[in-house]
PDB file of C-alpha atoms in Angstrom:
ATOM      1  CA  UNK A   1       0.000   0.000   0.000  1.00 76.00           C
ATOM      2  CA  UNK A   2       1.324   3.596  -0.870  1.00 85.00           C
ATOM      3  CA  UNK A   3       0.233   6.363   1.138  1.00 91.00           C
ATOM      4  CA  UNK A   4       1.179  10.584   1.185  1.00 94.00           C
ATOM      5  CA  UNK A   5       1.845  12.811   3.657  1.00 96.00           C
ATOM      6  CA  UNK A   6       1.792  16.776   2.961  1.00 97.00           C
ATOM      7  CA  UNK A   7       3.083  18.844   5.855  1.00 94.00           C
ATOM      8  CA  UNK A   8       1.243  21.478   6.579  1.00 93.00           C
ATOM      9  CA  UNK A   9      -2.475  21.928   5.955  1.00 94.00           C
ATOM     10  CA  UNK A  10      -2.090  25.774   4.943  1.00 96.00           C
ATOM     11  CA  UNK A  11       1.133  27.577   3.754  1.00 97.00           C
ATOM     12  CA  UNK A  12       1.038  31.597   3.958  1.00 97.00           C
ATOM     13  CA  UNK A  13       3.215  33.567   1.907  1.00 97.00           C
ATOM     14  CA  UNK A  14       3.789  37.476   0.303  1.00 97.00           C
ATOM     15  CA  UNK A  15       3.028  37.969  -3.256  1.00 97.00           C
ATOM     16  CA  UNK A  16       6.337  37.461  -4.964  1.00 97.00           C
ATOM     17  CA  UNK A  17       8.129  34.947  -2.095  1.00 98.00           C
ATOM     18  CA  UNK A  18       8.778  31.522  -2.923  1.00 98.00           C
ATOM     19  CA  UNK A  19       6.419  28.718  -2.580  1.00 98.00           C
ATOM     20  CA  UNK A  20       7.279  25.395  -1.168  1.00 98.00           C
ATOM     21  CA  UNK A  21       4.693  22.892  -0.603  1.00 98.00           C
ATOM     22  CA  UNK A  22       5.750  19.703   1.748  1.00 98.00           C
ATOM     23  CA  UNK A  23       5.213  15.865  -0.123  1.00 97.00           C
ATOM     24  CA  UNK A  24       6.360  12.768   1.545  1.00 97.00           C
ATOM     25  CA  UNK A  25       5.563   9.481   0.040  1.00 95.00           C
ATOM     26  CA  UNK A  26       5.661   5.749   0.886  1.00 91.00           C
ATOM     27  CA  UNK A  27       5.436   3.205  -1.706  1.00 83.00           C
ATOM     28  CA  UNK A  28       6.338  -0.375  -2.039  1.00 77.00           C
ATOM     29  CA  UNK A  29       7.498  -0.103  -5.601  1.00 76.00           C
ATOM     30  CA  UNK A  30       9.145   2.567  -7.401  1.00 77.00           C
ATOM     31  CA  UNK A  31       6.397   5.259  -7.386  1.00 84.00           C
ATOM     32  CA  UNK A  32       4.557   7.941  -9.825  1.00 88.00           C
ATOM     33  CA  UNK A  33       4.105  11.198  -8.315  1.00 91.00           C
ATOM     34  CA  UNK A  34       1.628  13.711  -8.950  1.00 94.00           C
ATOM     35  CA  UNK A  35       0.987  17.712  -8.044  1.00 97.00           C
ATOM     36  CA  UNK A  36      -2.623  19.276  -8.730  1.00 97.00           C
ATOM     37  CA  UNK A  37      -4.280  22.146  -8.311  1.00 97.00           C
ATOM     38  CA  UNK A  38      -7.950  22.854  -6.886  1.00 97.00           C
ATOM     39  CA  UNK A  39      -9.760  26.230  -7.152  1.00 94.00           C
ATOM     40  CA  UNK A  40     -12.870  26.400  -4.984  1.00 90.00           C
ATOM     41  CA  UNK A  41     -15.595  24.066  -6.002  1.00 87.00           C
ATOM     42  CA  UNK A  42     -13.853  23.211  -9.109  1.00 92.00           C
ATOM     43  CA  UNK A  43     -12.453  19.816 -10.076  1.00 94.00           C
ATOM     44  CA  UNK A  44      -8.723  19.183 -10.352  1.00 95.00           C
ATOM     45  CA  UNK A  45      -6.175  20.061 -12.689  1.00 95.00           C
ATOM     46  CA  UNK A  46      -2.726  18.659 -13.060  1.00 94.00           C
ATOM     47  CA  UNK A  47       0.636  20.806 -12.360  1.00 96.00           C
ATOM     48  CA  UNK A  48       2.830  17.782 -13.351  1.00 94.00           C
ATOM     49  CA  UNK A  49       4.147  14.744 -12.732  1.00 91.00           C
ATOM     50  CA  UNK A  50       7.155  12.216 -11.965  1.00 90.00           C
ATOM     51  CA  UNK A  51       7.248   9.140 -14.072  1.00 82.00           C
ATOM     52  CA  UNK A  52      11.089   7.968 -13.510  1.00 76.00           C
ATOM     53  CA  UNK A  53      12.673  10.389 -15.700  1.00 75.00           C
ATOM     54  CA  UNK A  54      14.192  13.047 -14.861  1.00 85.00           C
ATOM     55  CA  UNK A  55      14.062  14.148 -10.868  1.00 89.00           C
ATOM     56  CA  UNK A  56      13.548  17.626 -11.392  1.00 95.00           C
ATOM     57  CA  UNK A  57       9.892  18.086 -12.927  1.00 94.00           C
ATOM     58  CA  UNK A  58       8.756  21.145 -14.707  1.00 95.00           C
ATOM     59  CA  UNK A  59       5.033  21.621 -15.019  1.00 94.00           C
ATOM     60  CA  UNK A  60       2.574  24.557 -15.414  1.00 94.00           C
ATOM     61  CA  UNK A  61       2.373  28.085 -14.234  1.00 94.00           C
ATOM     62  CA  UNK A  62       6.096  27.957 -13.200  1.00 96.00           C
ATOM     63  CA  UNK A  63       5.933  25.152 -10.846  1.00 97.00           C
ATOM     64  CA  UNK A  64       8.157  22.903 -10.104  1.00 97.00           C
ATOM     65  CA  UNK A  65       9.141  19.558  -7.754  1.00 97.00           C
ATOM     66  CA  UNK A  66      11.953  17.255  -7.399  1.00 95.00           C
ATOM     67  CA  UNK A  67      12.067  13.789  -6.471  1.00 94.00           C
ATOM     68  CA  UNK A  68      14.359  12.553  -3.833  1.00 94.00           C
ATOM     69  CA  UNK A  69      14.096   9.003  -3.455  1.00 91.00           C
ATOM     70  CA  UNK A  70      16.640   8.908  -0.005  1.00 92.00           C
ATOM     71  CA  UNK A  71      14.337  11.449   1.429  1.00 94.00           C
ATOM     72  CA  UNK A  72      11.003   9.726  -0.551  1.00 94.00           C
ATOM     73  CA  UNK A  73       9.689  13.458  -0.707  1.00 96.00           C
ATOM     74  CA  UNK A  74       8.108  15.091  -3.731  1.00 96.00           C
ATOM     75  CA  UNK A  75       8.238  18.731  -2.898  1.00 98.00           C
ATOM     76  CA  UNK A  76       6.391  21.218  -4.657  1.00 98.00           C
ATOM     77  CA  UNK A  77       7.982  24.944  -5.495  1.00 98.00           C
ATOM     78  CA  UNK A  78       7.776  28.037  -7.183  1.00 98.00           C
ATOM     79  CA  UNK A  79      10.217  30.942  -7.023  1.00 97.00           C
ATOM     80  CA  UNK A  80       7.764  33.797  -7.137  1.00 97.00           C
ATOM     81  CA  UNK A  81       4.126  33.533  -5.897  1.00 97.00           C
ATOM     82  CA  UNK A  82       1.339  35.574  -7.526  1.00 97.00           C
ATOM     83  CA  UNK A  83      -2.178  36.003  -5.894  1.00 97.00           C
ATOM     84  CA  UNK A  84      -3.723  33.590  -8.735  1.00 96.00           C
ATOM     85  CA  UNK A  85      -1.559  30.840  -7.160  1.00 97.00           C
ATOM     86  CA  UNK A  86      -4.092  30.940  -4.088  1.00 97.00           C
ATOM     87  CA  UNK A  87      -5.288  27.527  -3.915  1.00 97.00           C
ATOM     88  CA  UNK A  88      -5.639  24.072  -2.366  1.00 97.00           C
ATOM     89  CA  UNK A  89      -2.713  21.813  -3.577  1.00 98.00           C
ATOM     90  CA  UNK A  90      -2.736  17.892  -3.775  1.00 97.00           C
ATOM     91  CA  UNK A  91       0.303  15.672  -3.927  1.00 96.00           C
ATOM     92  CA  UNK A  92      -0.615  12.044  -5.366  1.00 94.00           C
ATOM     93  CA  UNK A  93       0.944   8.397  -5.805  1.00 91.00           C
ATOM     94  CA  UNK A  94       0.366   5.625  -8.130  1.00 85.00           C
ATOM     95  CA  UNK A  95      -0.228   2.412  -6.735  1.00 69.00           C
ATOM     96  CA  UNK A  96       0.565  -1.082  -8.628  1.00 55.00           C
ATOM     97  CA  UNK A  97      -3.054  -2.660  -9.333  1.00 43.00           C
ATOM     98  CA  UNK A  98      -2.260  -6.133 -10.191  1.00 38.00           C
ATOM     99  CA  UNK A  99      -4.223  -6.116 -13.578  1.00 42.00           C
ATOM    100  CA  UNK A 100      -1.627  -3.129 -15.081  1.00 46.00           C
ATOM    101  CA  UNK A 101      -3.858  -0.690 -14.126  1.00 61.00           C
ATOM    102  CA  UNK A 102      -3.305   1.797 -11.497  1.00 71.00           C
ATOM    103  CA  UNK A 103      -5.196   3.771  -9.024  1.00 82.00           C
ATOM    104  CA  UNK A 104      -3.784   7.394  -7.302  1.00 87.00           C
ATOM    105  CA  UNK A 105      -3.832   8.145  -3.170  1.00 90.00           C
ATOM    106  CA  UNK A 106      -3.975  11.871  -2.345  1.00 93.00           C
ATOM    107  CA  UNK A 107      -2.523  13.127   0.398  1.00 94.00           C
ATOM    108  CA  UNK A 108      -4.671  15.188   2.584  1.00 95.00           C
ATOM    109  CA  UNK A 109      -4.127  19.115   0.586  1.00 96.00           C
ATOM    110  CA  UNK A 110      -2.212  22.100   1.527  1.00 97.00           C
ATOM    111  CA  UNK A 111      -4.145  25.143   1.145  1.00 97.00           C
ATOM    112  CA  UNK A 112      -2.067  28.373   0.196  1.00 97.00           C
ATOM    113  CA  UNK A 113      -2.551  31.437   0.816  1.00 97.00           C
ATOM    114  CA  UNK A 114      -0.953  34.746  -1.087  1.00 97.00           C
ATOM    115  CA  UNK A 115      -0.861  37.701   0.774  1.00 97.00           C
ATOM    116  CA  UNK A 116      -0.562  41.320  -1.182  1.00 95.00           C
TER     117      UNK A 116
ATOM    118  CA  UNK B   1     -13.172  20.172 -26.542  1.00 69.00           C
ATOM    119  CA  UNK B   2     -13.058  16.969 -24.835  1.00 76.00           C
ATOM    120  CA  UNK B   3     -13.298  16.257 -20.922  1.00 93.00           C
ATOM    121  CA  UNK B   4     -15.627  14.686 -18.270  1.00 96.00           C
ATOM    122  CA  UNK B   5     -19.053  16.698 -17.272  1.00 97.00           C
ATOM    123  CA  UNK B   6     -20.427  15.951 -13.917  1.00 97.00           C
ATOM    124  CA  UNK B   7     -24.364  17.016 -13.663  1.00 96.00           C
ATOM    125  CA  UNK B   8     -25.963  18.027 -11.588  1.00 96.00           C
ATOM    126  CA  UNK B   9     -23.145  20.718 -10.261  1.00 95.00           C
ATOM    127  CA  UNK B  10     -25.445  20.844  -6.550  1.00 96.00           C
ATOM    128  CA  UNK B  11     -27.878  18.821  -5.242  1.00 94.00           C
ATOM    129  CA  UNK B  12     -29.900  18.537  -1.958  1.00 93.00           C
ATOM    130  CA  UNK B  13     -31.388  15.207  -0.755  1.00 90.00           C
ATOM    131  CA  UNK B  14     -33.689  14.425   2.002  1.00 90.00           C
ATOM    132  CA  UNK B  15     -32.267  11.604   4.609  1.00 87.00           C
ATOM    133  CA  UNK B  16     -33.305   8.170   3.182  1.00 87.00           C
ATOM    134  CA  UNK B  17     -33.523   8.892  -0.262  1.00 91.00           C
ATOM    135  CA  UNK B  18     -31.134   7.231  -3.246  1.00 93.00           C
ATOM    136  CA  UNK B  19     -29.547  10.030  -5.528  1.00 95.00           C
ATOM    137  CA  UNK B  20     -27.402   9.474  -9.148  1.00 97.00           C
ATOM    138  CA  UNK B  21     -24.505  11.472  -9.381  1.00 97.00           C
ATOM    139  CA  UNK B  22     -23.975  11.473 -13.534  1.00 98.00           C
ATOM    140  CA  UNK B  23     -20.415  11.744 -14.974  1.00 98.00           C
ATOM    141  CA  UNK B  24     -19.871  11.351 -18.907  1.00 97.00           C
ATOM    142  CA  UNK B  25     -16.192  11.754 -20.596  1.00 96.00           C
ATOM    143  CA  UNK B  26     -15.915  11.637 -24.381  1.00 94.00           C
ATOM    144  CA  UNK B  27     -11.658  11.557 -23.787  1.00 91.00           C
ATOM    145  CA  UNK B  28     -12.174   8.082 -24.957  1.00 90.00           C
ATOM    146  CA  UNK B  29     -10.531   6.842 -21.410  1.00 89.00           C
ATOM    147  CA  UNK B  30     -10.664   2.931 -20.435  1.00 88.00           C
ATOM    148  CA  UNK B  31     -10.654   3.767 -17.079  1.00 90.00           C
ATOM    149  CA  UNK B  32     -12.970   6.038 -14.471  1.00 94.00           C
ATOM    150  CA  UNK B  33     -13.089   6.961 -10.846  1.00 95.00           C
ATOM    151  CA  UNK B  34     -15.555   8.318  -8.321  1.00 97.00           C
ATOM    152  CA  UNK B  35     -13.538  10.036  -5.558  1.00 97.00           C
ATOM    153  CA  UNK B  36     -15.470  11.762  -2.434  1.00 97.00           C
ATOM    154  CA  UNK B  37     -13.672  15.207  -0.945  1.00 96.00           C
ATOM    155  CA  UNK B  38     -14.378  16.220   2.615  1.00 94.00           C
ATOM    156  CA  UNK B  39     -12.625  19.668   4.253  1.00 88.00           C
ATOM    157  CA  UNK B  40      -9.132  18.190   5.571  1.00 85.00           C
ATOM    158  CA  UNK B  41      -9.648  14.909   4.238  1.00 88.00           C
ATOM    159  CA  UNK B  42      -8.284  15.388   0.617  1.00 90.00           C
ATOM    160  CA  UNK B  43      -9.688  13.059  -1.985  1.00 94.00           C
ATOM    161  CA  UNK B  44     -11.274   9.356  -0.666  1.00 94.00           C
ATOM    162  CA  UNK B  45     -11.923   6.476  -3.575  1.00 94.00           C
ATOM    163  CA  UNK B  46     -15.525   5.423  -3.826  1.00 97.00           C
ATOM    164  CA  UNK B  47     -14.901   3.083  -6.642  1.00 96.00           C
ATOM    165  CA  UNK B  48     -13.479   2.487 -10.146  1.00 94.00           C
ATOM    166  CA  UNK B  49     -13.872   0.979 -13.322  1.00 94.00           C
ATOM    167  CA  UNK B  50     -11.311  -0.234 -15.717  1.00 89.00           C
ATOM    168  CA  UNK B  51     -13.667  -2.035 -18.615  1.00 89.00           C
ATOM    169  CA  UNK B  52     -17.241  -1.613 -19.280  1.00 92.00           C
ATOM    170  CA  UNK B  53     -19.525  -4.035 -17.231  1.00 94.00           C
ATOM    171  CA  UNK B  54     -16.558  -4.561 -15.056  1.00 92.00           C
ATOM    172  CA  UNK B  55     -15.602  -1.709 -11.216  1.00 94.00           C
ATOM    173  CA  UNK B  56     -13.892  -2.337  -8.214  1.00 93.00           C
ATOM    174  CA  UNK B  57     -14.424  -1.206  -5.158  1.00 95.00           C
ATOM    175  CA  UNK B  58     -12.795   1.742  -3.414  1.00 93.00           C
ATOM    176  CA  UNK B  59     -11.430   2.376   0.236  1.00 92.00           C
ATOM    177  CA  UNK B  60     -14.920   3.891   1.139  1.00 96.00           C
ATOM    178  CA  UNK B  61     -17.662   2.133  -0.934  1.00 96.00           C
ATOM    179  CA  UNK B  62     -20.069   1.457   1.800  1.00 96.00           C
ATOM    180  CA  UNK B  63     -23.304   2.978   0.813  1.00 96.00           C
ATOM    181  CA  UNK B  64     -22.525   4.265  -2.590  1.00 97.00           C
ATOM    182  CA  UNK B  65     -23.361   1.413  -6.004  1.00 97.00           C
ATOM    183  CA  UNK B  66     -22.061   2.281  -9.175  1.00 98.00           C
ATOM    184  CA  UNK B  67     -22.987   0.851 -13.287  1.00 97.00           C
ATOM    185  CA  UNK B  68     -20.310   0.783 -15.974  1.00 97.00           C
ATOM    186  CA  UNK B  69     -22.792  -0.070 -19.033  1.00 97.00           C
ATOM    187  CA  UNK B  70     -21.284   2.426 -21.702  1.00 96.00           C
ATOM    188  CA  UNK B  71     -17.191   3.399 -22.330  1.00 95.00           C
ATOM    189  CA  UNK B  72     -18.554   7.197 -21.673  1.00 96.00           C
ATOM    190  CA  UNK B  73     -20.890   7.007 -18.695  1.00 98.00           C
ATOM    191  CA  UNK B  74     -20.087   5.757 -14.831  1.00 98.00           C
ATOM    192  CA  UNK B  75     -23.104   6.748 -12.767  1.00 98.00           C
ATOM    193  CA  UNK B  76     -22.704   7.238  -8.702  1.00 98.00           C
ATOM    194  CA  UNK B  77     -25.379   6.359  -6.592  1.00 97.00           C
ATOM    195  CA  UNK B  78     -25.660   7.592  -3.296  1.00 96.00           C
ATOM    196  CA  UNK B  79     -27.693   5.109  -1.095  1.00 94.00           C
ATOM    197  CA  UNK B  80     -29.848   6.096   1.984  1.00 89.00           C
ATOM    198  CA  UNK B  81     -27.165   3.691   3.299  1.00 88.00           C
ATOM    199  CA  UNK B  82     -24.319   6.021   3.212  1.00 89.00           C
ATOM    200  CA  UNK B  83     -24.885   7.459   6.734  1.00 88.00           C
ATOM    201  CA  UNK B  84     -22.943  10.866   5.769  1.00 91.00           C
ATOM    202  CA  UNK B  85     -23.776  11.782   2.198  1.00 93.00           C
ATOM    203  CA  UNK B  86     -22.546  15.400   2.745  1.00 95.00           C
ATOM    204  CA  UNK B  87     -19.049  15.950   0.375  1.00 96.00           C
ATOM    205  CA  UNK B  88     -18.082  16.741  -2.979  1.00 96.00           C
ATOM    206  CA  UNK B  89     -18.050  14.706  -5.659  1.00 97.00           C
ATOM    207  CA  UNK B  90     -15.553  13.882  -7.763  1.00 97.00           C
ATOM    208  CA  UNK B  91     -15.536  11.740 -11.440  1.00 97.00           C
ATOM    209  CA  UNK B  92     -11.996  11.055 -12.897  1.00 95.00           C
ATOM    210  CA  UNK B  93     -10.883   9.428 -16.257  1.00 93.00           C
ATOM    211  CA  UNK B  94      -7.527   7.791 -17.091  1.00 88.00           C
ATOM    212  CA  UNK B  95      -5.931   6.952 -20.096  1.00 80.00           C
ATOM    213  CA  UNK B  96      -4.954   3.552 -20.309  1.00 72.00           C
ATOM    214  CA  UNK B  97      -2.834   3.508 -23.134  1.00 58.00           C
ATOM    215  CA  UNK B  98       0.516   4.979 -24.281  1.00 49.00           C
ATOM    216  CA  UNK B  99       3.542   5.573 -21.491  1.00 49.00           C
ATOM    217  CA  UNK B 100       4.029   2.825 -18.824  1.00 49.00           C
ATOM    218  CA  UNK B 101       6.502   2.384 -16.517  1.00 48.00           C
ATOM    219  CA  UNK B 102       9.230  -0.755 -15.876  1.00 44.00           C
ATOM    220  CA  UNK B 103       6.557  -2.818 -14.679  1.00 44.00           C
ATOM    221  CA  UNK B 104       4.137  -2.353 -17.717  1.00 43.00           C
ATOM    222  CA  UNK B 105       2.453  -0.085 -14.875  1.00 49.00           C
ATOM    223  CA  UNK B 106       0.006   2.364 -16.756  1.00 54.00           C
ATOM    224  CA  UNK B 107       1.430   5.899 -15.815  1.00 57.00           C
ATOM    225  CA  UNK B 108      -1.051   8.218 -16.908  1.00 72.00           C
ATOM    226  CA  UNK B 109      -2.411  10.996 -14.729  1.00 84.00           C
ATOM    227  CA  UNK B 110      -6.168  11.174 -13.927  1.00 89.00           C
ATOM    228  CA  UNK B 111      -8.690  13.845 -14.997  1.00 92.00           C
ATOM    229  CA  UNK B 112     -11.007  15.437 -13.874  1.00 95.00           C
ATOM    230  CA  UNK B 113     -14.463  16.727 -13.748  1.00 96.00           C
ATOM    231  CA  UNK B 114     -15.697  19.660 -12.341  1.00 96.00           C
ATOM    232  CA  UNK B 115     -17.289  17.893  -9.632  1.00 96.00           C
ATOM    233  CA  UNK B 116     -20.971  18.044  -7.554  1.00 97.00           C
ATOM    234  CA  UNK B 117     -21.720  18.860  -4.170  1.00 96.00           C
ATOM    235  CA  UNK B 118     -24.296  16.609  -1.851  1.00 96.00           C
ATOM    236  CA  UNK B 119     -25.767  18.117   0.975  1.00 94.00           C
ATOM    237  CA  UNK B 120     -28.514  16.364   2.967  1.00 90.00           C
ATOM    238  CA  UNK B 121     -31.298  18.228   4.339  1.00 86.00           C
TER     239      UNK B 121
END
């Protein structure tokens, strides 16, 4: 079983400051990671992803995370915040479904909050 | 475009009454999944289907059925046997196809729908 662990249920920062959203992971087999985004009552959308190529993952609106396996964290950053960023934040693993297919566990969310 | 509509967007149900939850994708995904979100609790799996006419269930599928009769369509229903109804509703597809991992693992990221809130009177 593969679970996630995001420290820190809400992250405050100043418009402009860097982000850095917590993601630790535990998985029994070389995991997929995944960062999305949630606006309020909206569905989710994807910021990127880590399928075992290269550790440092670029994805959309100027986010980024690297994987660390020795520290199994997924961490989630961005060098300059902007008030849009203002949002709830889920990290996500891949499991290994025995027919191929695969399933995702979310951590719990880390709501941020961008202050003028 | 394609993508995944979830209707209705709200709905309010009386205690003891079933309600369907409808989510249709036309991404041409294999795969779908109904995931429940509660404040704090991030997202929960209800259940999921891989194949038509074939779902599993989820970590929390007590009270909730679901029908996998079309490629497009994977229906929720909420039961008057789910004792807290309350939460947001989530429908996923997955693409089932294309990269895979070492294992022959299916990589693909999941997406979404806009989702639909339950609240119980």
């Amino acid at each position: 079983a593969q679970s996630v662990t995001q420290l820190g249920s809400h992250v405050s920062v100043s418009e402009g400051a860097l982000v850095l959203l917590r993601c630790n992971y535990s998985s029994s087999v070389p995991p997929y990671l995944f960062w999305y985004v949630q606006y309020p009552n909206q569905g989710l959308q994807l910021l990127l992803k880590y399928t075992s190529a290269a550790t440092l993952v670029k994805g959309i609106n100027g986010f980024e995370a690297e994987f660390k396996k020795s520290e199994t964290s997924f961490h989630l950053t961005k060098p300059s915040a902007h008030m849009s960023d203002a949002a709830e934040y889920f990290c996500a693993v891949s499991d290994q479904a025995g027919s191929g297919y695969s399933t995702l566990t979310f951590g719990k969310g880390t709501m941020l909050l961008v202050s003028p | 475009d394609g993508g995944i509509t979830q209707s209705p967007k709200y709905l309010f149900r009386k205690e003891g009454q079933n309600v369907t939850l409808s989510c249709e994708q036309n991404l041409n995904h294999d795969a779908m999944y109904w995931y429940r979100q509660d404040p704090g609790q991030g997202l929960r799996l209800i259940y999921y289907s891989q194949i038509v006419n074939d779902f599993q269930k989820g970590d929390i599928a007590e009270g909730y059925s679901v029908s996998r009769e079309k490629k497009e369509s994977f229906p929720l229903t909420v039961t008057s046997a789910q004792k807290n109804p309350t939460a947001f509703y989530l429908c996923a597809s997955r693409k089932t196809g294309g990269l895979t991992g070492g294992s022959g693992r299916r990589t693909g990221e999941l997406f979404f729908g806009e989702g639909s809130r339950l609240t119980v009177l």
